[in-house]
Structure formats: C-alpha cells, structure tokens
mmCIF file of C-alpha atoms and ligand atoms in Angstrom:
data_model
loop_
_atom_site.group_PDB
_atom_site.id
_atom_site.type_symbol
_atom_site.label_atom_id
_atom_site.label_comp_id
_atom_site.label_asym_id
_atom_site.label_seq_id
_atom_site.Cartn_x
_atom_site.Cartn_y
_atom_site.Cartn_z
ATOM 1 C CA MET Q 15 -44.202 56.028 -74.332
ATOM 2 C CA LYS Q 16 -47.562 54.602 -75.184
ATOM 3 C CA PHE Q 17 -49.609 54.280 -72.653
ATOM 4 C CA SER Q 18 -49.690 50.634 -73.586
ATOM 5 C CA ARG Q 19 -45.653 50.251 -73.695
ATOM 6 C CA ARG Q 20 -45.916 51.442 -70.573
ATOM 7 C CA LEU Q 21 -48.226 48.869 -68.915
ATOM 8 C CA ALA Q 22 -45.985 45.947 -70.716
ATOM 9 C CA ILE Q 23 -43.245 46.927 -69.107
ATOM 10 C CA ILE Q 24 -44.964 47.181 -65.824
ATOM 11 C CA ALA Q 25 -46.044 43.904 -66.510
ATOM 12 C CA ALA Q 26 -42.627 42.520 -67.397
ATOM 13 C CA LEU Q 27 -41.293 43.972 -64.474
ATOM 14 C CA LEU Q 28 -43.894 42.462 -62.017
ATOM 15 C CA ILE Q 29 -43.415 39.085 -63.781
ATOM 16 C CA ALA Q 30 -39.645 39.286 -63.168
ATOM 17 C CA ALA Q 31 -40.809 40.089 -59.008
ATOM 18 C CA GLY Q 32 -42.943 37.480 -59.051
ATOM 19 C CA CYS Q 33 -40.120 34.769 -60.643
ATOM 20 C CA SER Q 34 -37.721 36.321 -57.896
ATOM 21 C CA ARG Q 35 -39.731 35.314 -54.656
ATOM 22 C CA GLU Q 36 -40.492 32.026 -56.263
ATOM 23 C CA SER Q 37 -37.763 31.452 -55.754
ATOM 24 C CA LYS Q 38 -37.225 32.537 -52.631
ATOM 25 C CA ASP Q 39 -40.020 30.305 -52.081
ATOM 26 C CA GLU Q 40 -38.488 27.460 -54.000
ATOM 27 C CA ARG Q 41 -36.155 26.570 -50.599
ATOM 28 C CA ILE Q 42 -37.507 23.530 -48.357
ATOM 29 C CA VAL Q 43 -39.436 25.029 -45.382
ATOM 30 C CA LEU Q 44 -38.965 23.146 -42.374
ATOM 31 C CA GLY Q 45 -40.737 23.156 -39.174
ATOM 32 C CA PHE Q 46 -39.111 22.588 -36.305
ATOM 33 C CA SER Q 47 -40.640 22.381 -32.597
ATOM 34 C CA GLN Q 48 -37.585 22.876 -30.374
ATOM 35 C CA ILE Q 49 -38.589 21.445 -26.814
ATOM 36 C CA GLY Q 50 -36.916 24.277 -25.067
ATOM 37 C CA ALA Q 51 -33.953 26.059 -23.732
ATOM 38 C CA GLU Q 52 -33.542 23.662 -20.139
ATOM 39 C CA SER Q 53 -29.788 22.660 -20.491
ATOM 40 C CA GLU Q 54 -25.938 23.364 -21.941
ATOM 41 C CA TRP Q 55 -26.917 20.533 -24.411
ATOM 42 C CA ARG Q 56 -30.556 21.931 -25.857
ATOM 43 C CA THR Q 57 -28.656 25.243 -26.434
ATOM 44 C CA ALA Q 58 -25.505 23.717 -28.633
ATOM 45 C CA ASN Q 59 -28.831 21.514 -30.357
ATOM 46 C CA THR Q 60 -30.205 24.453 -30.989
ATOM 47 C CA GLU Q 61 -27.593 26.543 -32.492
ATOM 48 C CA SER Q 62 -26.499 23.176 -34.135
ATOM 49 C CA ILE Q 63 -30.050 22.978 -36.413
ATOM 50 C CA LYS Q 64 -30.211 26.969 -37.335
ATOM 51 C CA ALA Q 65 -26.979 27.289 -38.492
ATOM 52 C CA ALA Q 66 -27.554 23.357 -40.386
ATOM 53 C CA ALA Q 67 -30.041 24.968 -41.796
ATOM 54 C CA ALA Q 68 -28.680 28.600 -42.923
ATOM 55 C CA THR Q 69 -26.092 26.377 -44.758
ATOM 56 C CA SER Q 70 -28.159 23.689 -46.534
ATOM 57 C CA ASN Q 71 -30.408 26.898 -47.588
ATOM 58 C CA ILE Q 72 -33.157 25.658 -46.106
ATOM 59 C CA ASP Q 73 -36.016 28.307 -44.545
ATOM 60 C CA LEU Q 74 -36.430 27.383 -40.859
ATOM 61 C CA ARG Q 75 -39.583 28.123 -39.368
ATOM 62 C CA PHE Q 76 -38.322 27.491 -35.127
ATOM 63 C CA ALA Q 77 -40.782 27.058 -32.447
ATOM 64 C CA ASP Q 78 -39.534 27.087 -28.927
ATOM 65 C CA ALA Q 79 -42.143 24.755 -26.656
ATOM 66 C CA GLN Q 80 -40.422 26.297 -23.420
ATOM 67 C CA GLN Q 81 -40.449 22.696 -22.091
ATOM 68 C CA LYS Q 82 -44.332 21.940 -22.502
ATOM 69 C CA GLN Q 83 -46.233 19.639 -24.749
ATOM 70 C CA GLU Q 84 -48.614 21.534 -25.327
ATOM 71 C CA ASN Q 85 -47.128 24.369 -26.902
ATOM 72 C CA GLN Q 86 -45.036 21.532 -28.734
ATOM 73 C CA ILE Q 87 -48.632 20.413 -30.438
ATOM 74 C CA LYS Q 88 -49.609 24.077 -31.168
ATOM 75 C CA ALA Q 89 -46.677 24.496 -32.560
ATOM 76 C CA LEU Q 90 -46.651 21.060 -35.111
ATOM 77 C CA ARG Q 91 -50.650 22.631 -35.649
ATOM 78 C CA SER Q 92 -49.054 25.667 -36.421
ATOM 79 C CA PHE Q 93 -46.566 24.116 -39.264
ATOM 80 C CA ILE Q 94 -49.465 22.100 -40.338
ATOM 81 C CA ALA Q 95 -51.624 24.339 -40.987
ATOM 82 C CA GLN Q 96 -48.435 26.498 -42.891
ATOM 83 C CA LYS Q 97 -48.172 23.449 -44.868
ATOM 84 C CA VAL Q 98 -44.618 23.383 -44.727
ATOM 85 C CA ASP Q 99 -42.316 20.179 -46.451
ATOM 86 C CA VAL Q 100 -41.465 19.197 -43.534
ATOM 87 C CA ILE Q 101 -41.796 18.514 -39.449
ATOM 88 C CA ALA Q 102 -39.435 18.069 -37.319
ATOM 89 C CA PHE Q 103 -39.148 17.831 -33.598
ATOM 90 C CA SER Q 104 -37.201 16.651 -30.346
ATOM 91 C CA PRO Q 105 -40.355 15.303 -28.579
ATOM 92 C CA VAL Q 106 -40.535 16.517 -24.549
ATOM 93 C CA VAL Q 107 -42.571 13.724 -23.231
ATOM 94 C CA ALA Q 108 -42.071 10.173 -25.306
ATOM 95 C CA THR Q 109 -46.634 9.494 -25.480
ATOM 96 C CA GLY Q 110 -49.158 11.845 -26.090
ATOM 97 C CA TRP Q 111 -48.515 12.902 -29.652
ATOM 98 C CA ASP Q 112 -51.011 9.727 -31.876
ATOM 99 C CA THR Q 113 -53.227 12.717 -32.773
ATOM 100 C CA VAL Q 114 -50.948 15.012 -33.889
ATOM 101 C CA LEU Q 115 -48.696 12.525 -35.977
ATOM 102 C CA MET Q 116 -51.683 11.544 -37.881
ATOM 103 C CA GLU Q 117 -53.104 15.042 -38.547
ATOM 104 C CA ALA Q 118 -49.470 15.264 -39.789
ATOM 105 C CA ARG Q 119 -50.209 12.368 -42.034
ATOM 106 C CA ASP Q 120 -53.472 13.268 -43.142
ATOM 107 C CA ALA Q 121 -51.910 16.716 -44.902
ATOM 108 C CA GLY Q 122 -48.921 14.066 -46.545
ATOM 109 C CA ILE Q 123 -46.825 16.612 -44.496
ATOM 110 C CA PRO Q 124 -43.915 13.798 -43.280
ATOM 111 C CA VAL Q 125 -42.437 14.087 -39.451
ATOM 112 C CA ILE Q 126 -39.230 13.331 -38.637
ATOM 113 C CA LEU Q 127 -37.890 13.085 -34.638
ATOM 114 C CA THR Q 128 -34.830 14.045 -33.704
ATOM 115 C CA ASP Q 129 -33.684 13.124 -30.205
ATOM 116 C CA ARG Q 130 -35.867 12.316 -28.611
ATOM 117 C CA ALA Q 131 -38.085 8.850 -28.975
ATOM 118 C CA VAL Q 132 -42.254 8.772 -28.921
ATOM 119 C CA THR Q 133 -43.732 5.110 -28.206
ATOM 120 C CA SER Q 134 -46.129 6.150 -31.502
ATOM 121 C CA ASP Q 135 -46.365 4.168 -34.639
ATOM 122 C CA PRO Q 136 -43.196 3.969 -36.397
ATOM 123 C CA SER Q 137 -45.950 4.767 -39.417
ATOM 124 C CA LEU Q 138 -46.173 8.150 -38.330
ATOM 125 C CA TYR Q 139 -42.588 9.714 -38.962
ATOM 126 C CA VAL Q 140 -40.234 8.859 -41.026
ATOM 127 C CA GLY Q 141 -37.532 8.724 -39.424
ATOM 128 C CA PHE Q 142 -35.324 9.031 -36.225
ATOM 129 C CA LEU Q 143 -32.346 10.859 -35.348
ATOM 130 C CA GLY Q 144 -30.401 10.477 -32.119
ATOM 131 C CA SER Q 145 -28.776 8.986 -29.841
ATOM 132 C CA ASP Q 146 -29.106 5.656 -27.654
ATOM 133 C CA PHE Q 147 -30.250 6.781 -24.683
ATOM 134 C CA VAL Q 148 -30.371 2.758 -23.017
ATOM 135 C CA GLU Q 149 -26.953 2.589 -23.894
ATOM 136 C CA GLU Q 150 -25.995 5.952 -22.475
ATOM 137 C CA GLY Q 151 -26.936 4.581 -19.271
ATOM 138 C CA ARG Q 152 -25.827 1.023 -19.279
ATOM 139 C CA LYS Q 153 -22.106 3.474 -19.568
ATOM 140 C CA ALA Q 154 -22.764 4.904 -16.562
ATOM 141 C CA GLY Q 155 -23.919 1.725 -14.665
ATOM 142 C CA ARG Q 156 -20.636 -0.083 -16.203
ATOM 143 C CA TRP Q 157 -18.499 3.092 -14.777
ATOM 144 C CA VAL Q 158 -20.268 2.539 -11.587
ATOM 145 C CA ALA Q 159 -19.858 -1.197 -11.248
ATOM 146 C CA GLU Q 160 -16.300 -0.466 -11.906
ATOM 147 C CA GLN Q 161 -15.628 2.143 -9.210
ATOM 148 C CA PHE Q 162 -17.352 0.236 -6.855
ATOM 149 C CA ALA Q 163 -16.093 -3.499 -7.864
ATOM 150 C CA THR Q 164 -13.985 -4.258 -5.057
ATOM 151 C CA VAL Q 165 -16.084 -2.934 -2.037
ATOM 152 C CA ALA Q 166 -17.119 -5.629 0.069
ATOM 153 C CA GLN Q 167 -20.418 -3.291 1.852
ATOM 154 C CA ASP Q 168 -23.531 -2.090 0.069
ATOM 155 C CA VAL Q 169 -23.238 1.658 -2.628
ATOM 156 C CA ASN Q 170 -25.818 3.820 -1.672
ATOM 157 C CA ILE Q 171 -26.430 5.641 -5.397
ATOM 158 C CA VAL Q 172 -28.833 8.392 -6.323
ATOM 159 C CA GLU Q 173 -30.438 9.232 -9.290
ATOM 160 C CA LEU Q 174 -31.316 12.377 -10.593
ATOM 161 C CA GLN Q 175 -33.556 11.867 -13.026
ATOM 162 C CA GLY Q 176 -34.457 13.802 -16.243
ATOM 163 C CA THR Q 177 -38.122 15.018 -17.428
ATOM 164 C CA VAL Q 178 -40.686 12.433 -15.749
ATOM 165 C CA GLY Q 179 -42.169 10.795 -18.805
ATOM 166 C CA SER Q 180 -39.274 11.818 -21.443
ATOM 167 C CA ALA Q 181 -37.518 9.349 -23.809
ATOM 168 C CA PRO Q 182 -33.885 9.905 -22.050
ATOM 169 C CA ALA Q 183 -34.735 9.603 -18.531
ATOM 170 C CA ASN Q 184 -36.938 6.261 -18.874
ATOM 171 C CA ASP Q 185 -34.004 5.142 -20.643
ATOM 172 C CA ARG Q 186 -31.537 6.055 -18.988
ATOM 173 C CA LYS Q 187 -32.972 5.064 -15.931
ATOM 174 C CA LYS Q 188 -33.507 1.064 -17.370
ATOM 175 C CA GLY Q 189 -29.700 1.108 -18.555
ATOM 176 C CA PHE Q 190 -28.345 2.650 -15.810
ATOM 177 C CA GLU Q 191 -31.179 -0.336 -13.845
ATOM 178 C CA GLU Q 192 -29.701 -3.380 -15.866
ATOM 179 C CA ILE Q 193 -25.984 -2.849 -14.771
ATOM 180 C CA ILE Q 194 -25.791 -2.383 -11.503
ATOM 181 C CA ALA Q 195 -28.495 -5.426 -11.761
ATOM 182 C CA ALA Q 196 -25.751 -7.437 -12.070
ATOM 183 C CA ASN Q 197 -24.569 -6.836 -8.512
ATOM 184 C CA PRO Q 198 -26.697 -7.040 -5.356
ATOM 185 C CA ARG Q 199 -24.694 -4.728 -3.818
ATOM 186 C CA LEU Q 200 -24.960 -1.301 -6.166
ATOM 187 C CA LYS Q 201 -27.742 0.287 -4.714
ATOM 188 C CA ILE Q 202 -30.449 3.198 -5.588
ATOM 189 C CA ILE Q 203 -31.365 4.503 -2.179
ATOM 190 C CA ARG Q 204 -33.512 7.844 -3.728
ATOM 191 C CA SER Q 205 -34.666 8.163 -7.205
ATOM 192 C CA GLN Q 206 -35.925 12.124 -8.029
ATOM 193 C CA THR Q 207 -36.583 14.279 -11.024
ATOM 194 C CA GLY Q 208 -34.348 17.005 -11.129
ATOM 195 C CA ASP Q 209 -35.994 18.047 -14.790
ATOM 196 C CA PHE Q 210 -32.571 18.055 -16.502
ATOM 197 C CA THR Q 211 -32.118 21.667 -15.126
ATOM 198 C CA ARG Q 212 -29.347 22.780 -12.854
ATOM 199 C CA THR Q 213 -32.019 24.750 -10.251
ATOM 200 C CA LYS Q 214 -34.242 21.301 -10.257
ATOM 201 C CA GLY Q 215 -30.835 19.280 -9.640
ATOM 202 C CA LYS Q 216 -29.402 21.544 -6.847
ATOM 203 C CA GLU Q 217 -32.861 21.615 -5.606
ATOM 204 C CA ALA Q 218 -33.463 18.018 -5.700
ATOM 205 C CA MET Q 219 -29.907 16.696 -3.932
ATOM 206 C CA GLU Q 220 -30.315 19.509 -1.452
ATOM 207 C CA ALA Q 221 -33.722 17.709 -0.267
ATOM 208 C CA ILE Q 222 -32.165 14.570 -0.494
ATOM 209 C CA LEU Q 223 -28.943 15.801 1.069
ATOM 210 C CA LYS Q 224 -31.560 17.151 4.470
ATOM 211 C CA SER Q 225 -33.427 14.479 4.522
ATOM 212 C CA GLU Q 226 -30.960 10.863 3.942
ATOM 213 C CA SER Q 227 -29.455 9.706 6.797
ATOM 214 C CA ARG Q 228 -27.524 6.987 5.344
ATOM 215 C CA LYS Q 229 -23.597 7.229 3.574
ATOM 216 C CA ILE Q 230 -24.096 8.493 -0.165
ATOM 217 C CA HIS Q 231 -21.431 6.634 -2.245
ATOM 218 C CA ALA Q 232 -22.907 7.513 -5.692
ATOM 219 C CA LEU Q 233 -24.586 10.282 -7.428
ATOM 220 C CA TYR Q 234 -25.567 9.310 -11.029
ATOM 221 C CA ALA Q 235 -27.058 11.921 -12.881
ATOM 222 C CA HIS Q 236 -29.140 11.766 -16.075
ATOM 223 C CA ASN Q 237 -27.618 15.230 -17.506
ATOM 224 C CA ASP Q 238 -24.374 16.928 -16.556
ATOM 225 C CA ASP Q 239 -26.375 20.224 -15.915
ATOM 226 C CA MET Q 240 -28.263 18.911 -12.844
ATOM 227 C CA ALA Q 241 -24.903 17.482 -11.938
ATOM 228 C CA ILE Q 242 -23.651 20.629 -11.883
ATOM 229 C CA GLY Q 243 -26.613 22.114 -9.291
ATOM 230 C CA ALA Q 244 -25.964 19.187 -7.673
ATOM 231 C CA ILE Q 245 -22.324 19.625 -6.864
ATOM 232 C CA GLN Q 246 -23.080 22.902 -5.207
ATOM 233 C CA ALA Q 247 -25.571 21.374 -2.676
ATOM 234 C CA ILE Q 248 -23.257 19.048 -1.971
ATOM 235 C CA GLU Q 249 -20.387 21.761 -1.511
ATOM 236 C CA GLU Q 250 -23.027 23.566 0.623
ATOM 237 C CA ALA Q 251 -23.808 20.360 2.927
ATOM 238 C CA GLY Q 252 -20.093 20.631 3.738
ATOM 239 C CA LEU Q 253 -19.071 16.933 1.368
ATOM 240 C CA LYS Q 254 -16.345 17.192 -1.426
ATOM 241 C CA PRO Q 255 -18.106 16.333 -4.382
ATOM 242 C CA GLY Q 256 -16.128 14.004 -6.855
ATOM 243 C CA GLN Q 257 -14.334 12.674 -3.649
ATOM 244 C CA ASP Q 258 -17.214 12.370 -0.624
ATOM 245 C CA ILE Q 259 -19.721 11.300 -3.376
ATOM 246 C CA LEU Q 260 -18.613 10.035 -6.083
ATOM 247 C CA ILE Q 261 -20.652 11.371 -9.846
ATOM 248 C CA VAL Q 262 -21.395 10.377 -13.313
ATOM 249 C CA SER Q 263 -24.081 12.149 -15.738
ATOM 250 C CA ILE Q 264 -24.804 12.449 -18.935
ATOM 251 C CA ASP Q 265 -24.348 14.706 -21.863
ATOM 252 C CA ALA Q 266 -19.731 15.829 -21.863
ATOM 253 C CA VAL Q 267 -21.012 19.468 -22.555
ATOM 254 C CA LYS Q 268 -18.354 22.163 -21.668
ATOM 255 C CA GLY Q 269 -18.952 23.111 -18.355
ATOM 256 C CA ALA Q 270 -18.608 19.244 -17.649
ATOM 257 C CA PHE Q 271 -15.368 18.954 -18.851
ATOM 258 C CA GLN Q 272 -15.089 22.150 -15.754
ATOM 259 C CA ALA Q 273 -15.739 20.271 -13.079
ATOM 260 C CA MET Q 274 -14.612 17.533 -14.234
ATOM 261 C CA ILE Q 275 -10.677 19.476 -13.927
ATOM 262 C CA ALA Q 276 -12.024 20.919 -11.496
ATOM 263 C CA GLY Q 277 -11.801 17.471 -9.416
ATOM 264 C CA LYS Q 278 -16.029 18.159 -8.416
ATOM 265 C CA LEU Q 279 -16.980 15.615 -11.449
ATOM 266 C CA ASN Q 280 -15.627 12.224 -11.831
ATOM 267 C CA ALA Q 281 -17.200 10.576 -15.632
ATOM 268 C CA THR Q 282 -19.574 12.431 -18.236
ATOM 269 C CA ILE Q 283 -21.036 10.334 -20.832
ATOM 270 C CA GLU Q 284 -21.451 11.655 -23.942
ATOM 271 C CA CYS Q 285 -24.527 12.529 -25.553
ATOM 272 C CA ASN Q 286 -23.704 14.862 -29.338
ATOM 273 C CA PRO Q 287 -26.490 17.486 -29.986
ATOM 274 C CA LEU Q 288 -24.810 18.499 -33.135
ATOM 275 C CA LEU Q 289 -27.379 17.467 -35.196
ATOM 276 C CA GLY Q 290 -28.037 19.544 -37.817
ATOM 277 C CA PRO Q 291 -26.340 18.832 -40.786
ATOM 278 C CA GLN Q 292 -27.755 15.079 -40.038
ATOM 279 C CA LEU Q 293 -31.339 16.421 -39.439
ATOM 280 C CA MET Q 294 -30.573 19.226 -42.650
ATOM 281 C CA THR Q 295 -29.303 15.788 -45.254
ATOM 282 C CA SER Q 296 -32.276 14.051 -43.964
ATOM 283 C CA VAL Q 297 -34.466 16.835 -44.732
ATOM 284 C CA THR Q 298 -33.555 16.545 -48.375
ATOM 285 C CA GLU Q 299 -33.430 13.541 -49.222
ATOM 286 C CA VAL Q 300 -37.381 13.214 -47.534
ATOM 287 C CA VAL Q 301 -38.500 16.336 -50.053
ATOM 288 C CA SER Q 302 -36.616 14.642 -53.243
ATOM 289 C CA GLY Q 303 -38.378 11.510 -52.354
ATOM 290 C CA ARG Q 304 -35.162 9.614 -51.535
ATOM 291 C CA PRO Q 305 -35.726 7.145 -48.434
ATOM 292 C CA ILE Q 306 -33.759 8.145 -44.947
ATOM 293 C CA ALA Q 307 -33.606 5.230 -42.431
ATOM 294 C CA LYS Q 308 -36.109 4.671 -39.735
ATOM 295 C CA ARG Q 309 -32.881 5.099 -36.908
ATOM 296 C CA MET Q 310 -30.321 7.087 -37.363
ATOM 297 C CA VAL Q 311 -27.844 6.704 -34.375
ATOM 298 C CA VAL Q 312 -25.022 9.317 -33.450
ATOM 299 C CA GLU Q 313 -21.282 7.650 -32.779
ATOM 300 C CA GLU Q 314 -20.667 8.824 -28.895
ATOM 301 C CA THR Q 315 -17.938 7.429 -25.814
ATOM 302 C CA MET Q 316 -17.097 9.426 -22.476
ATOM 303 C CA PHE Q 317 -14.868 10.931 -20.748
ATOM 304 C CA THR Q 318 -12.941 10.508 -16.963
ATOM 305 C CA MET Q 319 -11.410 13.647 -14.472
ATOM 306 C CA GLU Q 320 -8.561 12.146 -14.942
ATOM 307 C CA THR Q 321 -8.112 12.708 -18.984
ATOM 308 C CA ALA Q 322 -10.952 15.942 -18.978
ATOM 309 C CA LYS Q 323 -7.953 18.820 -19.868
ATOM 310 C CA GLN Q 324 -6.510 17.014 -23.035
ATOM 311 C CA HIS Q 325 -10.189 16.711 -24.452
ATOM 312 C CA ILE Q 326 -12.000 20.234 -23.194
ATOM 313 C CA GLN Q 327 -10.297 22.221 -26.352
ATOM 314 C CA SER Q 328 -11.526 20.017 -28.331
ATOM 315 C CA ARG Q 329 -15.216 20.029 -27.676
ATOM 316 C CA LYS Q 330 -17.050 21.687 -29.877
ATOM 317 C CA TYR Q 331 -20.694 22.202 -27.128
HETATM 318 O O1 AHR T 405 -32.709 14.637 -24.641
HETATM 319 C C1 AHR T 405 -31.680 15.327 -24.600
HETATM 320 C C2 AHR T 405 -31.328 15.521 -23.134
HETATM 321 O O2 AHR T 405 -32.496 16.820 -22.948
HETATM 322 C C3 AHR T 405 -29.948 15.576 -22.614
HETATM 323 O O3 AHR T 405 -29.405 15.095 -21.863
HETATM 324 C C4 AHR T 405 -30.280 16.722 -21.985
HETATM 325 O O4 AHR T 405 -29.436 17.525 -21.419
HETATM 326 C C5 AHR T 405 -31.920 17.274 -22.324
HETATM 327 O O5 AHR T 405 -32.163 18.526 -21.676
#
C-alpha cells in the first residue's frame, strides 16, 4: 500500500474516532452538588438523581459536600470551570450563595435549585424544584393540635430542628408555629437542633430528657432520622415513645414506617425525595431553550401509625 493511501486511511480512522467521541460529548453535562448523606431521605434523593441521569443519558458530575457550605461553593466553582451545561444543587443553608450564583450567571450557566431554597435574588436561578416545607410544618402542627384538642391543661412540646439556617428547618418551624399559635395551651418548651441526623437527634433528646423537669407530651422532629434517634433516647430514659410522648416527624421514609408499625412513632408527614426524573426533564428543557416553571412543588401526604402497615410495601424509599 502506498504511503499516501495509508495516511488517508489513518486520517479517516482518526476522524471516525473523533466523531464517535463527539457524539458522546453531545450528552448534556449536569453538575450536581449534593448536601451529603445525613439522612435516609438524602440517600433516596441521591439514588433518584443518579438513576434518572443514567436513564436520561445525561452526563452527571456529582459532588458530595458532606454537609458543608464551603464544599458546595467549591463544587459549584469547579462546575463553572468545567463549563458544564447546567448546574443543580440542594443548598445546605439558605443564605450565602449570591457571589457564586453571580459567577454562574456571568459564565452563562443556568442553575436549578432542588429540594431547598436560597434567599438570593430569584433571577440568579432558572427554577426551584422541591417540597413546600412550610406546609409540611403546618401538617405536623395540625396533627399535634388534633391530638390534644380536648385536653384542658398545657401541652408541652419538644422540637428537634434540622440544620441551623437551612430552608427546611426555618420553614418547618414557621409552619408548625403558625398552626399551634391558634391554641395557647400548645407550648414549645424546648427547641434544639439535631442537624437532621439520627446521632445528633438522639444526643439532643438525651440532653433535653436529662435537664427537663416538666412532663413532655409531644415531640415534633423536623425529620424522621432525628425522631428515630430521639426514640432511642426516650426508651433509654425508661419511657414509651408513641405513648408517654406522642411523636410526629417529617419525610415518611421506610425507617419511619418501621417505627410506626412498632408503635413508637405516631405520624410522619411525607417529603418526597424522588426528584430525579423531574430534575432531568427540567435540565433537558433548559438546555433546549424552553422555559421551566420558576417553582415546581411536589405533591405530598401524611401517614399515621394506624395505617402504616397497609402502606409500607408500596413505599419506594
Ligand atoms: O431538605 C430535605 C430534608 O433534608 C429532609 O427532610 C431531611 O431528612 C434531609 O436531610
């Protein structure tokens, strides 16, 4: 074979190889900064996002921030440097995002918020997909108000808050307080953070049980993991969770259903973590230049220990 013909074949092969790499590169690149793995909810959320990216053929660059805002900011800056097509993230706290969001805007990269909101100017992101946390707090408040509707004495409530400064902790507190304000007998006597984890929920409840001399009638935990941790603390203190202290929490993860079936958790308010498919649809729309809704709210319900058994099999997380 002549040298020139061999060169032409090599060139054709290189072009073909280049083309196939190019078609691989044509996939949408999504940079996603996850908060961490603090709860059962978060694990389900991560799995949903990874699975939906794979089925949508989206090239997902996933970064775990281990519950630290500085790690999330670093991840967002790295996505900007990588020139990804879209950035999505679940912000650990609500404030402190303006600078990095402006950097993304200046780089022409659209940002979608998932799960949690920020206090930044809404023009800095294209959409926000997630639950209505205030409404979740209201549902928990209504449930507590109903349980003690006919009780004449003061009802002492302990609140375990989520991560300080996070949208769900702020909003779930707000919604709950809004409802119980209608009944002056319902009193939050102690409120402490458990950072959305089982370990810290247990520690916080232990400390409260040790230092509180008043009877605790109800516990409101901002998520199921903290309620599950608190249940252990209540049992170790020689009390019966679900009976001596009524407990309501938020998420409706499998662990909560198991606790309800065991009679230790009275109710859980659903917070749906399966945001992956809707996020990938939004990402595709944004890249195609089509508008997406600024606020996409997830439909949710609630479950009590009376009906837990009939629902547990159909739960997906
Ligand atoms: O932002 C959603 C909350 O974060 C979930 O309720 C909680 O379990 C998680 O850690």
